[in-house]
Amino acid sequence: MACVFCRIVAGEIPAEVVAREPEVVAFLDTHP
């Protein structure tokens, strides 16, 4: 099983992505 961050980047888990670049993905915390 992949880590939660890997699954978000792969699109398997929904997330509020605020920036996406070839080397970086930035998303908001799901449980602030």
Short mmCIF file of N, CA and C in Angstrom, two decimals:
data_model
loop_
_atom_site.label_atom_id
_atom_site.label_comp_id
_atom_site.label_asym_id
_atom_site.label_seq_id
_atom_site.Cartn_x
_atom_site.Cartn_y
_atom_site.Cartn_z
N MET A 1 0.85 -1.18 0.00
CA MET A 1 0.00 0.00 0.00
C MET A 1 0.89 1.24 0.00
N ALA A 2 0.59 2.18 -0.88
CA ALA A 2 1.36 3.42 -0.98
C ALA A 2 1.00 4.36 0.17
N CYS A 3 1.90 5.29 0.44
CA CYS A 3 1.62 6.28 1.49
C CYS A 3 0.49 7.20 1.04
N VAL A 4 -0.12 7.89 1.98
CA VAL A 4 -1.25 8.76 1.67
C VAL A 4 -0.83 9.87 0.70
N PHE A 5 0.38 10.39 0.82
CA PHE A 5 0.84 11.45 -0.07
C PHE A 5 0.99 10.93 -1.50
N CYS A 6 1.51 9.73 -1.65
CA CYS A 6 1.65 9.12 -2.98
C CYS A 6 0.28 8.91 -3.61
N ARG A 7 -0.69 8.50 -2.81
CA ARG A 7 -2.04 8.26 -3.33
C ARG A 7 -2.73 9.56 -3.74
N ILE A 8 -2.48 10.65 -3.01
CA ILE A 8 -3.04 11.96 -3.39
C ILE A 8 -2.43 12.41 -4.72
N VAL A 9 -1.11 12.32 -4.85
CA VAL A 9 -0.44 12.73 -6.08
C VAL A 9 -0.92 11.88 -7.26
N ALA A 10 -1.17 10.60 -7.04
CA ALA A 10 -1.64 9.72 -8.10
C ALA A 10 -3.11 9.93 -8.43
N GLY A 11 -3.82 10.71 -7.63
CA GLY A 11 -5.23 10.97 -7.88
C GLY A 11 -6.16 9.93 -7.31
N GLU A 12 -5.65 9.03 -6.48
CA GLU A 12 -6.47 7.98 -5.89
C GLU A 12 -7.30 8.48 -4.72
N ILE A 13 -6.84 9.55 -4.07
CA ILE A 13 -7.53 10.16 -2.93
C ILE A 13 -7.82 11.61 -3.32
N PRO A 14 -9.05 12.08 -3.13
CA PRO A 14 -9.34 13.47 -3.47
C PRO A 14 -8.60 14.44 -2.55
N ALA A 15 -8.17 15.56 -3.12
CA ALA A 15 -7.48 16.59 -2.35
C ALA A 15 -7.69 17.93 -3.04
N GLU A 16 -7.59 18.99 -2.26
CA GLU A 16 -7.69 20.35 -2.79
C GLU A 16 -6.30 20.78 -3.22
N VAL A 17 -5.98 20.53 -4.48
CA VAL A 17 -4.65 20.86 -5.02
C VAL A 17 -4.60 22.36 -5.30
N VAL A 18 -3.59 23.02 -4.76
CA VAL A 18 -3.44 24.47 -4.95
C VAL A 18 -2.33 24.80 -5.96
N ALA A 19 -1.44 23.86 -6.23
CA ALA A 19 -0.39 24.06 -7.22
C ALA A 19 0.11 22.70 -7.70
N ARG A 20 0.38 22.61 -8.99
CA ARG A 20 0.91 21.36 -9.55
C ARG A 20 1.98 21.72 -10.58
N GLU A 21 3.17 21.25 -10.35
CA GLU A 21 4.31 21.45 -11.24
C GLU A 21 4.90 20.06 -11.51
N PRO A 22 5.79 19.93 -12.49
CA PRO A 22 6.38 18.62 -12.78
C PRO A 22 7.04 17.94 -11.57
N GLU A 23 7.63 18.73 -10.68
CA GLU A 23 8.34 18.16 -9.53
C GLU A 23 7.64 18.36 -8.20
N VAL A 24 6.54 19.14 -8.17
CA VAL A 24 5.92 19.52 -6.90
C VAL A 24 4.40 19.51 -7.02
N VAL A 25 3.74 19.00 -5.99
CA VAL A 25 2.29 19.12 -5.87
C VAL A 25 2.01 19.68 -4.48
N ALA A 26 1.24 20.77 -4.43
CA ALA A 26 0.88 21.39 -3.14
C ALA A 26 -0.63 21.25 -2.96
N PHE A 27 -1.03 20.80 -1.77
CA PHE A 27 -2.46 20.62 -1.50
C PHE A 27 -2.75 20.98 -0.06
N LEU A 28 -4.01 21.31 0.21
CA LEU A 28 -4.42 21.70 1.54
C LEU A 28 -4.53 20.50 2.46
N ASP A 29 -4.37 20.73 3.74
CA ASP A 29 -4.52 19.71 4.77
C ASP A 29 -5.98 19.23 4.79
N THR A 30 -6.20 17.94 4.87
CA THR A 30 -7.57 17.42 4.89
C THR A 30 -8.21 17.51 6.26
N HIS A 31 -7.39 17.55 7.31
CA HIS A 31 -7.89 17.65 8.69
C HIS A 31 -7.10 18.71 9.45
N PRO A 32 -7.37 20.00 9.17
CA PRO A 32 -6.58 21.06 9.83
C PRO A 32 -6.83 21.15 11.32
#
